[in-house]
Short mmCIF file of C-alpha atoms and ligand atoms in Angstrom, two decimals:
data_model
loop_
_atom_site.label_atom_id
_atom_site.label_comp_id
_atom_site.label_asym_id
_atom_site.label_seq_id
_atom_site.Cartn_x
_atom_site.Cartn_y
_atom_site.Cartn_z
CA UNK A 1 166.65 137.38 82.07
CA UNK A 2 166.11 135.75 85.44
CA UNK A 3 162.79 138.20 85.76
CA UNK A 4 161.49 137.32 82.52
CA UNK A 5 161.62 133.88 83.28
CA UNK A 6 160.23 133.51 86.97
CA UNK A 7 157.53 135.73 85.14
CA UNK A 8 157.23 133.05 82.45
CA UNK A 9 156.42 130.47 85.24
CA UNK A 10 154.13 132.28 87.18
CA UNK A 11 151.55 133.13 84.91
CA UNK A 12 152.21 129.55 83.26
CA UNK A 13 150.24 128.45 86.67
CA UNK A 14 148.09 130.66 85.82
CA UNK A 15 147.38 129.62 82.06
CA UNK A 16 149.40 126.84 81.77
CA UNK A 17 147.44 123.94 84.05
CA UNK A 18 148.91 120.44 83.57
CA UNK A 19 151.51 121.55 81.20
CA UNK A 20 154.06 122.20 83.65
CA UNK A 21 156.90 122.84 81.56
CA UNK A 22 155.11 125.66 79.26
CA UNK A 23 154.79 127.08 76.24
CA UNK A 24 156.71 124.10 74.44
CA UNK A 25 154.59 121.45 75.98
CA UNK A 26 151.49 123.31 74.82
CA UNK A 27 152.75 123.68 71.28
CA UNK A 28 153.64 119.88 71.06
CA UNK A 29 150.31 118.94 72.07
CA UNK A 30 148.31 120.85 69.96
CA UNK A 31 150.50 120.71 66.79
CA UNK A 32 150.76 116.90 66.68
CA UNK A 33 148.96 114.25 64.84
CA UNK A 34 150.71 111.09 65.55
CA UNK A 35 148.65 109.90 67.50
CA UNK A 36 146.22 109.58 65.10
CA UNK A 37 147.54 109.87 61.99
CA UNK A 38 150.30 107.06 62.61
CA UNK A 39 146.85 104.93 61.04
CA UNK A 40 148.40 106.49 57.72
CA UNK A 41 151.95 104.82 57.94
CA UNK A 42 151.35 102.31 54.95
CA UNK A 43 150.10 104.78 52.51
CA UNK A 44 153.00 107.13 53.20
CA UNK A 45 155.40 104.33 52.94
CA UNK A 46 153.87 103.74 49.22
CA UNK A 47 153.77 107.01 48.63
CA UNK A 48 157.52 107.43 49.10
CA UNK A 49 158.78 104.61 47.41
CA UNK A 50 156.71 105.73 44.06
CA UNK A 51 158.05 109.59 44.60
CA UNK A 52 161.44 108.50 45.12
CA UNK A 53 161.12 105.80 41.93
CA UNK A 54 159.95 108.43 39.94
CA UNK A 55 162.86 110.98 41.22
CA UNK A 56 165.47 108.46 40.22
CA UNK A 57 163.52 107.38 36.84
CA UNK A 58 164.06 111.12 35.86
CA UNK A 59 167.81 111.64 37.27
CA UNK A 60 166.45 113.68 40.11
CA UNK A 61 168.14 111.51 42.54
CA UNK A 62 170.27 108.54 41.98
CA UNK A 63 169.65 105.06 41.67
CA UNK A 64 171.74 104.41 44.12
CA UNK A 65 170.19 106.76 46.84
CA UNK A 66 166.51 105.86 45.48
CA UNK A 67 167.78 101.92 46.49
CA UNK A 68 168.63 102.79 50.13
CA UNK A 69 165.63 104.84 50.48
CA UNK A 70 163.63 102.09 49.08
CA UNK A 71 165.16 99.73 51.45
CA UNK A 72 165.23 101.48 54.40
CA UNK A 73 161.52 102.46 53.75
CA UNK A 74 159.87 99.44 53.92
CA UNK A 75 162.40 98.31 56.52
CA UNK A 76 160.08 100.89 58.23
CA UNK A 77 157.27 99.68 57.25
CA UNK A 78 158.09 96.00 59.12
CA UNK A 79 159.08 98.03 62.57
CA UNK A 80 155.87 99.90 62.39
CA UNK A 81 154.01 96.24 61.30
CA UNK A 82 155.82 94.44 63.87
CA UNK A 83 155.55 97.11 66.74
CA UNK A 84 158.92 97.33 67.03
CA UNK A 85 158.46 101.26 65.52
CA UNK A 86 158.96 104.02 68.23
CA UNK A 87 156.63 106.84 67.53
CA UNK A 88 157.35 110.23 68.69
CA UNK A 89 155.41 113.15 69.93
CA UNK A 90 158.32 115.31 69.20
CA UNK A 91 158.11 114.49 65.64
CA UNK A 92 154.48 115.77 64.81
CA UNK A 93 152.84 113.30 62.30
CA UNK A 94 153.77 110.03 60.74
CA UNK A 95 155.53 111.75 57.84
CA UNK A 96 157.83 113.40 60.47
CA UNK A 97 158.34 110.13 61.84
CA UNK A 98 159.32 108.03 59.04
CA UNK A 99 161.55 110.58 57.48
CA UNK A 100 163.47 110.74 60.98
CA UNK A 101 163.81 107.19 61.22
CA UNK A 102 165.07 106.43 57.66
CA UNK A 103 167.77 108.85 58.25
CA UNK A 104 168.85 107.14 61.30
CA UNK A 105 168.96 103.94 58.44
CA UNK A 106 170.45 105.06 56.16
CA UNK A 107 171.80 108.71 56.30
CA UNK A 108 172.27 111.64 54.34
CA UNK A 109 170.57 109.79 51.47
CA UNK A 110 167.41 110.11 53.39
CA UNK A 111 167.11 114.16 52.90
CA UNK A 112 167.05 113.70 49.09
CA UNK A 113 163.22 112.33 48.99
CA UNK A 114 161.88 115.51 49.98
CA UNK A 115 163.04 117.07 46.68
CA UNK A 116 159.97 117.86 44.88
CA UNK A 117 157.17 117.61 47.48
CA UNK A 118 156.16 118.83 50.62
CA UNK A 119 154.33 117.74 53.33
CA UNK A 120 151.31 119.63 51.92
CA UNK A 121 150.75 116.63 49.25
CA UNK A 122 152.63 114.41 50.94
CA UNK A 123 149.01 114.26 53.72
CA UNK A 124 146.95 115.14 50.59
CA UNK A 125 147.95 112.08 48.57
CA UNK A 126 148.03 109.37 52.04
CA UNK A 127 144.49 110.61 53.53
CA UNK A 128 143.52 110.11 49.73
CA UNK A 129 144.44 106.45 49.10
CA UNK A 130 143.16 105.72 52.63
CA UNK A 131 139.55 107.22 51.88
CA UNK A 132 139.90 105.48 48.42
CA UNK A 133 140.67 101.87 50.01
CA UNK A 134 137.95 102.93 53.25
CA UNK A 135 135.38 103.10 50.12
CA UNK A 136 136.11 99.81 48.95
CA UNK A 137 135.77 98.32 51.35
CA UNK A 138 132.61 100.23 52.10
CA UNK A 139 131.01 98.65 48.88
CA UNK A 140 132.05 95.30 49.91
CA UNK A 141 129.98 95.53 53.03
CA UNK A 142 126.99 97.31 51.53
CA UNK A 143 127.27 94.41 48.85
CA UNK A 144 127.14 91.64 51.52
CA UNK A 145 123.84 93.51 53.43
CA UNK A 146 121.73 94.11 49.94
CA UNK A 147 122.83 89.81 49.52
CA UNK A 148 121.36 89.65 53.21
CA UNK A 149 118.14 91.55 51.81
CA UNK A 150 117.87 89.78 48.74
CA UNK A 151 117.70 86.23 50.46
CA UNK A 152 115.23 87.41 53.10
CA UNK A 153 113.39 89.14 50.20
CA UNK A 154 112.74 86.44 48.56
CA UNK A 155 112.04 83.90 51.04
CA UNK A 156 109.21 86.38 51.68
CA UNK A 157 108.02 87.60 48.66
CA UNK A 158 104.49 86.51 49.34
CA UNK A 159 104.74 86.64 53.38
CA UNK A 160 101.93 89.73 53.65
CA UNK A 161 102.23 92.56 56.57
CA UNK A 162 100.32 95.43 57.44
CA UNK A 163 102.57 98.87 55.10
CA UNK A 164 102.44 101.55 56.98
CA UNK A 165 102.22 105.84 56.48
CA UNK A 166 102.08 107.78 59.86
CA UNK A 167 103.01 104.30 61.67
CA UNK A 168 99.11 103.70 61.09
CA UNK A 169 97.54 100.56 59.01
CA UNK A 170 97.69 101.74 55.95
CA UNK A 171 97.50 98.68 53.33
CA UNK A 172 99.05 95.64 52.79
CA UNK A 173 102.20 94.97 51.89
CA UNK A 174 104.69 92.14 51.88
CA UNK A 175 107.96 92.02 53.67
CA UNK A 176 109.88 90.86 50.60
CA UNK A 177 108.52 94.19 49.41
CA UNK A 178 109.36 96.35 52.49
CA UNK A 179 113.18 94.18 52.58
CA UNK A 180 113.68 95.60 48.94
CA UNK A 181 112.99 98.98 50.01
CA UNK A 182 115.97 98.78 51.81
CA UNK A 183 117.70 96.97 48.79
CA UNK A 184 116.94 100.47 47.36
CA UNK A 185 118.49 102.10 49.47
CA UNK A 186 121.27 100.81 50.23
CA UNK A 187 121.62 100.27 46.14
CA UNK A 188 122.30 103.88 46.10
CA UNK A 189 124.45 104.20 48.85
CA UNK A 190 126.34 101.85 47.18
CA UNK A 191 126.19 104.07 43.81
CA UNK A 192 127.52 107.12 45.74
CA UNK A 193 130.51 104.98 47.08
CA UNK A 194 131.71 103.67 43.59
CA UNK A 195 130.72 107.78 42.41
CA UNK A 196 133.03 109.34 44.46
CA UNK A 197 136.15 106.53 44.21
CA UNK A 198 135.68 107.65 40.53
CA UNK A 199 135.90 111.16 41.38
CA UNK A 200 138.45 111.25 44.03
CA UNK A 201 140.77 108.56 41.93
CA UNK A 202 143.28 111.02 41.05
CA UNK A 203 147.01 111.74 42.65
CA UNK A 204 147.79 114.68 44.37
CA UNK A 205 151.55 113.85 44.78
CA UNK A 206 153.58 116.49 42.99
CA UNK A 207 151.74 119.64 43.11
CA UNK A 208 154.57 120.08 46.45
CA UNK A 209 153.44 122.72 48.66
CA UNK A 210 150.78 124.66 46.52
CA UNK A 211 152.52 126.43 42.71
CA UNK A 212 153.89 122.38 42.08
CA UNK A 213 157.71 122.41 41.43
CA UNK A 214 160.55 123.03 38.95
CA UNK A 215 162.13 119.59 39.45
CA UNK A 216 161.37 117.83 36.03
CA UNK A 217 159.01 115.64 37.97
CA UNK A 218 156.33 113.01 36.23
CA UNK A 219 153.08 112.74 38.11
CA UNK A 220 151.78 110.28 35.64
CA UNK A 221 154.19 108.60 36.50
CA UNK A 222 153.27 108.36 40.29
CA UNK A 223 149.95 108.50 39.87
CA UNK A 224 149.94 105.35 37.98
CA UNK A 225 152.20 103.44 40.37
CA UNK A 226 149.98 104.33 42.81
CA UNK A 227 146.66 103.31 41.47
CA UNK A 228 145.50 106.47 40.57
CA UNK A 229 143.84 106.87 37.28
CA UNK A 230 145.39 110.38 36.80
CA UNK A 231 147.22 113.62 38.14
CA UNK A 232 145.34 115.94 39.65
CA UNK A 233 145.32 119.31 37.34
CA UNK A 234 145.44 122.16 39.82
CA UNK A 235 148.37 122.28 42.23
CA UNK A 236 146.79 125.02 44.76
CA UNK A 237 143.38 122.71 44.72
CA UNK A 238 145.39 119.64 45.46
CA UNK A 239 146.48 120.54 48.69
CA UNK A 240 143.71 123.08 49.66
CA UNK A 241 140.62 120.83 49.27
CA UNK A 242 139.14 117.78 51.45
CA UNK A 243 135.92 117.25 49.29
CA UNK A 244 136.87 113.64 48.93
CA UNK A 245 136.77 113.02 52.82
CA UNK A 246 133.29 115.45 52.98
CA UNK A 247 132.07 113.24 50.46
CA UNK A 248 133.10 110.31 52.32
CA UNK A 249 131.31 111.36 55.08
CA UNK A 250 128.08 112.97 53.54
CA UNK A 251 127.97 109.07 52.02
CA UNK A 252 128.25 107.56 55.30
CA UNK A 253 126.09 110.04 57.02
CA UNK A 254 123.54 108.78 54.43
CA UNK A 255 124.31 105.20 54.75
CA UNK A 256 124.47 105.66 58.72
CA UNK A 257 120.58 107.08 58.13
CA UNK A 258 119.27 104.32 56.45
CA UNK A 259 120.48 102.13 58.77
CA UNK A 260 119.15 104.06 61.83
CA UNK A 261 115.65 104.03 59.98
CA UNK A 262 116.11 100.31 59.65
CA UNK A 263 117.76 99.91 63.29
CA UNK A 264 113.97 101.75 64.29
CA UNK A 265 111.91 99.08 62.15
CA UNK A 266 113.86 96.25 63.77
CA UNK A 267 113.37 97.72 67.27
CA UNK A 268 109.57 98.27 66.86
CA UNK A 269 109.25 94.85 64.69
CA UNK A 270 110.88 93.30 68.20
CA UNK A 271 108.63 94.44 70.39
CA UNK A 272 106.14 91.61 72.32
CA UNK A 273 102.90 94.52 70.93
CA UNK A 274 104.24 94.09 67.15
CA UNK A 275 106.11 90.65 67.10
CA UNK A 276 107.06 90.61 63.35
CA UNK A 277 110.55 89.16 64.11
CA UNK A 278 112.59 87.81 66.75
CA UNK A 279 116.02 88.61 66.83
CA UNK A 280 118.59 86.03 67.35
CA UNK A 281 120.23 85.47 70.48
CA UNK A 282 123.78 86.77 69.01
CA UNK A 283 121.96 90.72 68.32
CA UNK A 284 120.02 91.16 71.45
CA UNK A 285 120.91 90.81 74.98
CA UNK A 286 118.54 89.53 78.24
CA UNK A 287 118.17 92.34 81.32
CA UNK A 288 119.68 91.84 84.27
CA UNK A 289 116.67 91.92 86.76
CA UNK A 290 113.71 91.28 84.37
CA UNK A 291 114.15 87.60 82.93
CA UNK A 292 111.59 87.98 80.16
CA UNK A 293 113.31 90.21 77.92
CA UNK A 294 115.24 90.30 75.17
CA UNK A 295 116.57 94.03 74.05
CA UNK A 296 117.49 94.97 70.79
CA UNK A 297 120.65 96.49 71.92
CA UNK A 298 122.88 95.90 68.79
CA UNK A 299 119.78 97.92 66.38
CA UNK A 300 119.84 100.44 69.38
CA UNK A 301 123.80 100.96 69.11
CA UNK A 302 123.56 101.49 64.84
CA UNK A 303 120.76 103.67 65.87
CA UNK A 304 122.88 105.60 67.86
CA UNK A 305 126.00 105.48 65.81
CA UNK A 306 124.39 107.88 63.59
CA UNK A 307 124.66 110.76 65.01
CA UNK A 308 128.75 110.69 66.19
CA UNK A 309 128.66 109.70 62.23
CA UNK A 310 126.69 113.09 61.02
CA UNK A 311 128.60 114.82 63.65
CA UNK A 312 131.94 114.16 62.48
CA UNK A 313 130.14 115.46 58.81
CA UNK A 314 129.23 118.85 60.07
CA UNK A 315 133.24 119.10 62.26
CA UNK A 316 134.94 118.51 59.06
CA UNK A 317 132.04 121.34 56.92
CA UNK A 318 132.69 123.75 59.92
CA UNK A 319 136.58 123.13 59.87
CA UNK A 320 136.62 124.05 55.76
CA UNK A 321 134.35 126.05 55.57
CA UNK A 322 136.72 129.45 56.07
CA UNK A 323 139.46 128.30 54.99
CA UNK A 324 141.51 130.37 52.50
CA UNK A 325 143.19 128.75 49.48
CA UNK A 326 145.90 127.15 49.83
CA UNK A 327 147.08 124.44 53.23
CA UNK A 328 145.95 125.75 56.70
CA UNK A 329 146.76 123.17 59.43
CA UNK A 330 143.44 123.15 60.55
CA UNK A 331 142.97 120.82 57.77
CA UNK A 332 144.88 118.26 60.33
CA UNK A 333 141.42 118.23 61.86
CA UNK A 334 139.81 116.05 58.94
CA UNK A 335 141.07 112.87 59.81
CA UNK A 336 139.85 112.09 63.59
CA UNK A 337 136.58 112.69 61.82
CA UNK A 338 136.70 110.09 58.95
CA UNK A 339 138.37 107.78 60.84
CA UNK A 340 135.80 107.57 63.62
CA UNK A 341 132.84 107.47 61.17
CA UNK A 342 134.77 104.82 59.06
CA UNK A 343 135.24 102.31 61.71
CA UNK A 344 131.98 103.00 63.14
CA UNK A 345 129.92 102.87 59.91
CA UNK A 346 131.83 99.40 59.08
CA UNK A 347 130.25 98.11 62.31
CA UNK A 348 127.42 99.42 62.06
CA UNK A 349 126.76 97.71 58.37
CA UNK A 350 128.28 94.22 59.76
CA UNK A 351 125.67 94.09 62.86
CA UNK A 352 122.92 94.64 60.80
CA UNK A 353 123.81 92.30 57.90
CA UNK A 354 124.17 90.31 61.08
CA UNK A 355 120.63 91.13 62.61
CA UNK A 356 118.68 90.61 58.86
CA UNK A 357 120.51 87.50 58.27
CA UNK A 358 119.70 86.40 61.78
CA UNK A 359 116.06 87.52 62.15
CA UNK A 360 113.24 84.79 62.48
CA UNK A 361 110.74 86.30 60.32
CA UNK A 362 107.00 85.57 62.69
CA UNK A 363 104.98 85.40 59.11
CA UNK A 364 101.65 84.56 61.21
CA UNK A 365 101.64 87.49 63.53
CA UNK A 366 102.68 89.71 60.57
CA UNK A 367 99.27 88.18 58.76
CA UNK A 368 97.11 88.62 61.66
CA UNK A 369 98.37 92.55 61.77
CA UNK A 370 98.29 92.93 58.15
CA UNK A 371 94.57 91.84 58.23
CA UNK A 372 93.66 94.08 60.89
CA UNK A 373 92.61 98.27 61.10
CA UNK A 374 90.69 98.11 57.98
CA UNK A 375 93.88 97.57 55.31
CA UNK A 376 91.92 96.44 52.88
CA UNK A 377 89.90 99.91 52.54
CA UNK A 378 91.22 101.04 49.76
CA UNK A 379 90.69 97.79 47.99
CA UNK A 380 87.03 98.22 48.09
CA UNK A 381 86.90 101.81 47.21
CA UNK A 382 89.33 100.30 43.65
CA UNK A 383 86.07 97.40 43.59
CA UNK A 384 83.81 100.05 43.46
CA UNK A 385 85.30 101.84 40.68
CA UNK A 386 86.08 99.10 38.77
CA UNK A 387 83.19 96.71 38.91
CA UNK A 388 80.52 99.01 40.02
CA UNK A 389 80.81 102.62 37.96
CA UNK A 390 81.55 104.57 40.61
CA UNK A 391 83.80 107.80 40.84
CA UNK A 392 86.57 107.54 43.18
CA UNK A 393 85.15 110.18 45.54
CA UNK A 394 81.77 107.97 45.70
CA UNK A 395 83.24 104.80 46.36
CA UNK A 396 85.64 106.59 48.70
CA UNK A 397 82.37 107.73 50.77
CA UNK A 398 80.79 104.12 50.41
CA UNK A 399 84.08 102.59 51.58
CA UNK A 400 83.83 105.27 54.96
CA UNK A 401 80.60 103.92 55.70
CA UNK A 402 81.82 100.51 55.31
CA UNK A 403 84.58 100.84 57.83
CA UNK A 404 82.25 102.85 60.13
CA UNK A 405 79.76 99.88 60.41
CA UNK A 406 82.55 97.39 60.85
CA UNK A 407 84.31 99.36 63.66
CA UNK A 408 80.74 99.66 65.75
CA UNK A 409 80.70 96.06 65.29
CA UNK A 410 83.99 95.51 65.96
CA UNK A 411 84.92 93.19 63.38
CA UNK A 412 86.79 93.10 60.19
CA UNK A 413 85.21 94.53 56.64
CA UNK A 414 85.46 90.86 55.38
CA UNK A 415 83.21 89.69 58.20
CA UNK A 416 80.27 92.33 57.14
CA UNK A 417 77.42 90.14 55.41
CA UNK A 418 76.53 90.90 51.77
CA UNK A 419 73.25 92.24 53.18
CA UNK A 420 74.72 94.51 55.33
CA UNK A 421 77.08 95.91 52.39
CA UNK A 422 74.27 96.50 49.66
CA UNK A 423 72.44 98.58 52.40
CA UNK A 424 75.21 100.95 51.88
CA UNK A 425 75.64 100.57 48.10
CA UNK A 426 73.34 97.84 46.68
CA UNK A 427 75.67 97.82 43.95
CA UNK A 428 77.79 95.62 45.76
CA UNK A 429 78.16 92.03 44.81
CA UNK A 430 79.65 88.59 46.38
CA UNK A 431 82.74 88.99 44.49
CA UNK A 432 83.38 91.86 46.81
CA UNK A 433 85.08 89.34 48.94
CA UNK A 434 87.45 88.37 46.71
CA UNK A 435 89.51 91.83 47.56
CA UNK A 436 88.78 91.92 50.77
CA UNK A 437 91.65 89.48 51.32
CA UNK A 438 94.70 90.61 52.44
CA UNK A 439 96.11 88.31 49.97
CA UNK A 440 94.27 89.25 47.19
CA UNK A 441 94.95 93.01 47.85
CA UNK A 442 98.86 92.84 47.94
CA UNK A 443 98.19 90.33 44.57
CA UNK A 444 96.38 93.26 43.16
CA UNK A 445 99.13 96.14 43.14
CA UNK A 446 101.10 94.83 40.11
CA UNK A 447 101.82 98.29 38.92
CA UNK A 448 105.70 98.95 38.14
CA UNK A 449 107.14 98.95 41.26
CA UNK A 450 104.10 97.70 43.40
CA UNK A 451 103.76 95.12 46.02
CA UNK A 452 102.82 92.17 44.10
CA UNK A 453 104.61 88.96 45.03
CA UNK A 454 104.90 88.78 41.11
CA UNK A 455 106.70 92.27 41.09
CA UNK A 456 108.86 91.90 44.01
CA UNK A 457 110.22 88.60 42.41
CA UNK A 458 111.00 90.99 39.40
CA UNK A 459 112.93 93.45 41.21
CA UNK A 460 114.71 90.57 43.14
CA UNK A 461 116.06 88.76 39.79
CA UNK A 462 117.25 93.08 38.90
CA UNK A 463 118.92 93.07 41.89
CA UNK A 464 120.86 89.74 41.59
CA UNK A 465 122.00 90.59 38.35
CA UNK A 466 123.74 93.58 39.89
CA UNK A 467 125.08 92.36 43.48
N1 LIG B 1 150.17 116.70 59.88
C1 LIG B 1 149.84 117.64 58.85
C2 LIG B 1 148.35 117.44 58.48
O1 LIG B 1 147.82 116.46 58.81
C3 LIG B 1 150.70 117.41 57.66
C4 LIG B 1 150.84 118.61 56.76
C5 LIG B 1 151.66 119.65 57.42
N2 LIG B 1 151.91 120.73 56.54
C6 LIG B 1 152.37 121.91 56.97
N3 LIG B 1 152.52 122.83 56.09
N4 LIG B 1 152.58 122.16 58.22
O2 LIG B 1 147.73 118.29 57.86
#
C-alpha cells in the first residue's frame, strides 16, 4: 500500500504539474462545466418546475412533494439572482448544483424530481431554450440594424457614388442602393434566425437518458408549459444531436460575415483617399502620437470578431462530427462555443447599428468619385445601341476609343467635344451628353432591382412593410 502510493506521487510530478493532489484534481477539472454552464441556471430552474408539475399532474409524485420542490426551486433561483448561490466545482454542472442545494432545502423530497429524466435531456432541453431565447433576441437586433439601413437608405436614395467590381470604378450607383444591399442581407440572416427557432421549437424533456421512460409521463404536457410548440419524436435523437446550436452558429457565422464585409466598406469609406463617410466620434478613436487621425477601431473589432465566431462553428462540427448515437460528454464542449459567438455577435450587430446610424454620409466627395475613372462607359456603349443602331460589340469598341482619347487628355468623357466624338463614330449626337451624367446614368438602370433612385424607393417602402 505505502509503495503504491509514494509511487502514485512520484510520477504525479511527473504527469501531474499544478495538480498537486492527483488524479482527483485532474478529473474535477476536466469533467466540470460550472463554470460555464452556471449561465444555464434559469432555464434549468423552469425546466424543473414544469417536469416536476407534470410528475405530480400524473400521480408520479405528490402534490405535496411537487410544492416543496417548487418552492425550494425558485428559492434557488433568488440565491443564484441575488449572488447569494455558492457554486461548486465538486458538483460538476449547474444541474448538479441545484439538485444539491434543494436537498439541503428541503430534503428527501428533493430526490423524487429525477424520476423520469436524466441529465441527458435535462442539458438537452436548457441549452435548447437558451439558443431559442439567444435567437430572439438575435432578430431583435438584426431588426433594429436593417431600421438603421432603411433610414440611411432613404435619406440617400438619390446621393450617387462610384459601384464598384474588383474595387475598380465600375458604374454608378447610389448609396441608398449599396445601404439596401445590406438590407438584403441582413433580411436573410434574419430569415434563417426565425427558420431555425421554428425548427428547433420542440422539447426534448422526457426522452430521459436515450429509450425515454416507463413513468406514465406527458411531454405535451411540458413541452407546452415550456413554450415549446411540441415533443420531440425520437428519444435517442433528443439527446444525441446539437444541430440547433450548429445552426445557431452557421447563422451567426453568416451574420458575423456580412458584417465583416460591411466593417471593410466602412474602413475603406473612412479613409482621408476615399472620404465617403466620417465616422462619429463615439465608433472611432484618435492615436496616441499622430493627432490627425481618427481609426475605425470599432469596424476593425466586428471585423475581427468574425473569425473567433466561425471558429467556434468549425469546434462545435469537429466535436460532433464522430460522435456515436446516443450522449457522449464531449457534447459538454458545445456551449463555450455558442456562448462566446452569442455575446460577441450581439456586439458586434449593436456597434454597427451604432456606426450606420452614426455615419456622416460626405455626399460631395462620393459625387466627385462617382464621376471619375470613366463610370459612365457603359452608358455610352447602351447610347450607342439604342439611339444609334449599333451592336453591342461595336459600340463597345467605339466606347474603348472614347475612354482612350479622354485618358490621353486626361479629362472626363463628358468633357470630350462633340467634334472630337463623331471622329470616332459620326453617329454620335449632342444628346450624347445627356448620359454622360452620373446622374442620368444611375436614373437610367430602372430594371427590377436596379439602381434607380425610383427603384431603391420601391424596395425601401418592401422593406418597411416587413421590419
Ligand atoms: N454537464 C453535462 C453536459 O453539459 C450534462 C450532461 C451529463 N450527462 C451525463 N451522462 N454525464 O453535457
Amino acid at each position: 500500500m505505502a509503495d503504491e502510493k509514494s509511487e502514485t506521487q512520484s510520477s504525479n510530478q511527473m504527469w501531474g504539474g499544478r495538480f498537486a493532489s492527483g488524479p482527483d484534481a485532474i478529473m474535477e477539472e476536466i469533467n466540470a462545466s460550472i463554470g460555464f454552464d452556471k449561465k444555464l441556471y434559469a432555464q434549468d430552474i423552469r425546466g424543473s418546475i414544469a417536469h416536476a408539475t407534470m410528475l405530480a399532474h400524473k400521480g408520479i409524485i405528490s402534490a405535496d412533494d411537487k410544492d416543496k420542490i417548487v418552492a425550494g426551486l425558485q428559492q434557488i433561483l433568488s440565491e443564484i439572482e441575488s449572488g447569494a448561490f455558492e457554486f461548486s466545482r465538486k458538483l460538476e454542472d449547474i444541474h448538479m448544483n441545484v439538485e444539491a442545494r434543494l436537498a439541503t432545502l428541503i430534503g428527501p423530497a428533493a430526490g423524487r424530481l429525477h424520476t423520469a429524466r436524466s441529465r441527458n435531456d435535462q442539458v438537452a432541453l436548457d441549452f435548447r431554450l437558451w439558443v431559442k431565447e439567444e435567437l430572439q433576441k438575435t432578430e431583435k437586433m438584426l431588426s433594429a440594424l436593417i431600421a438603421a439601413f432603411l433610414d440611411r437608405a432613404e435619406e440617400h436614395a438619390e446621393t450617387v457614388m462610384p459601384g464598384f467590381t474588383h474595387l475598380q470604378t465600375a458604374q454608378p450607383v447610389t448609396f441608398g442602393h449599396h445601404c439596401m444591399a445590406y438590407v438584403e442581407m441582413f433580411g436573410r440572416d434574419r430569415a434563417r434566425v426565425r427558420h431555425a427557432i421554428e425548427h428547433m421549437d420542440e422539447s426534448p424533456i422526457g426522452a430521459a437518458a436515450l429509450a425515454g421512460t416507463g413513468f406514465p409521463i406527458d411531454r405535451h404536457m411540458t413541452a407546452k408549459a415550456l413554450g415549446f410548440r411540441e415533443p420531440t419524436r425520437n428519444s435517442i435523437d433528443t439527446v444525441s444531436d446539437r444541430d440547433f446550436a450548429l445552426e445557431f452558429l452557421s447563422i451567426a457565422a453568416i451574420a458575423a460575415t456580412h458584417l465583416s464585409r460591411l466593417a471593410e466598406e466602412i474602413v475603406i469609406w473612412s479613409t482621408p483617399q476615399f472620404g465617403f463617410i466620417r465616422l462619429s466620434d463615439a465608433f472611432s478613436t484618435g492615436s496616441s502620437i499622430m493627432p490627425q487621425k481618427k481609426n475605425p477601431d470599432a469596424a476593425e473589432l466586428v471585423r475581427a470578431k468574425t473569425g473567433r465566431i466561425n471558429g467556434s462553428l468549425v469546434a462545435l462540427l469537429t466535436v460532433m462530427k464522430g460522435l456515436p448515437l446516443a450522449y457522449s460528454k464531449d457534447m459538454q464542449e458545445d456551449k463555450e462555443q455558442v456562448f462566446d459567438a452569442a455575446e460577441n455577435l450581439e456586439l458586434a450587430i449593436a456597434a454597427m447599428t451604432g456606426m450606420v446610424r452614426d455615419m456622416t454620409v460626405r455626399t460631395d466627395r462620393m459625387k466627385a468619385a462617382a464621376g471619375s475613372g470613366y463610370s459612365t462607359a457603359t452608358d455610352l456603349a447602351d447610347w450607342l445601341v439604342r439611339e444609334a443602331g449599333l451592336p453591342f460589340r461595336d459600340a463597345h469598341h467605339v466606347t474603348g476609343r472614347a475612354v482612350a482619347l479622354a485618358e490621353q487628355k486626361g479629362c472626363e468623357l463628358s468633357a470630350l467635344s462633340l467634334d472630337e466624338l463623331q471622329a470616332i463614330n459620326p453617329a454620335i449626337t449632342e444628346k450624347v451628353y445627356d448620359v454622360l451624367t452620373v446622374e442620368a446614368s444611375v436614373a437610367s438602370r430602372t430594371s427590377f432591382g436596379g439602381t434607380a433612385p425610383a427603384n431603391v424607393r420601391q424596395q425601401i417602402a418592401w422593406w418597411r412593410e416587413r421590419n
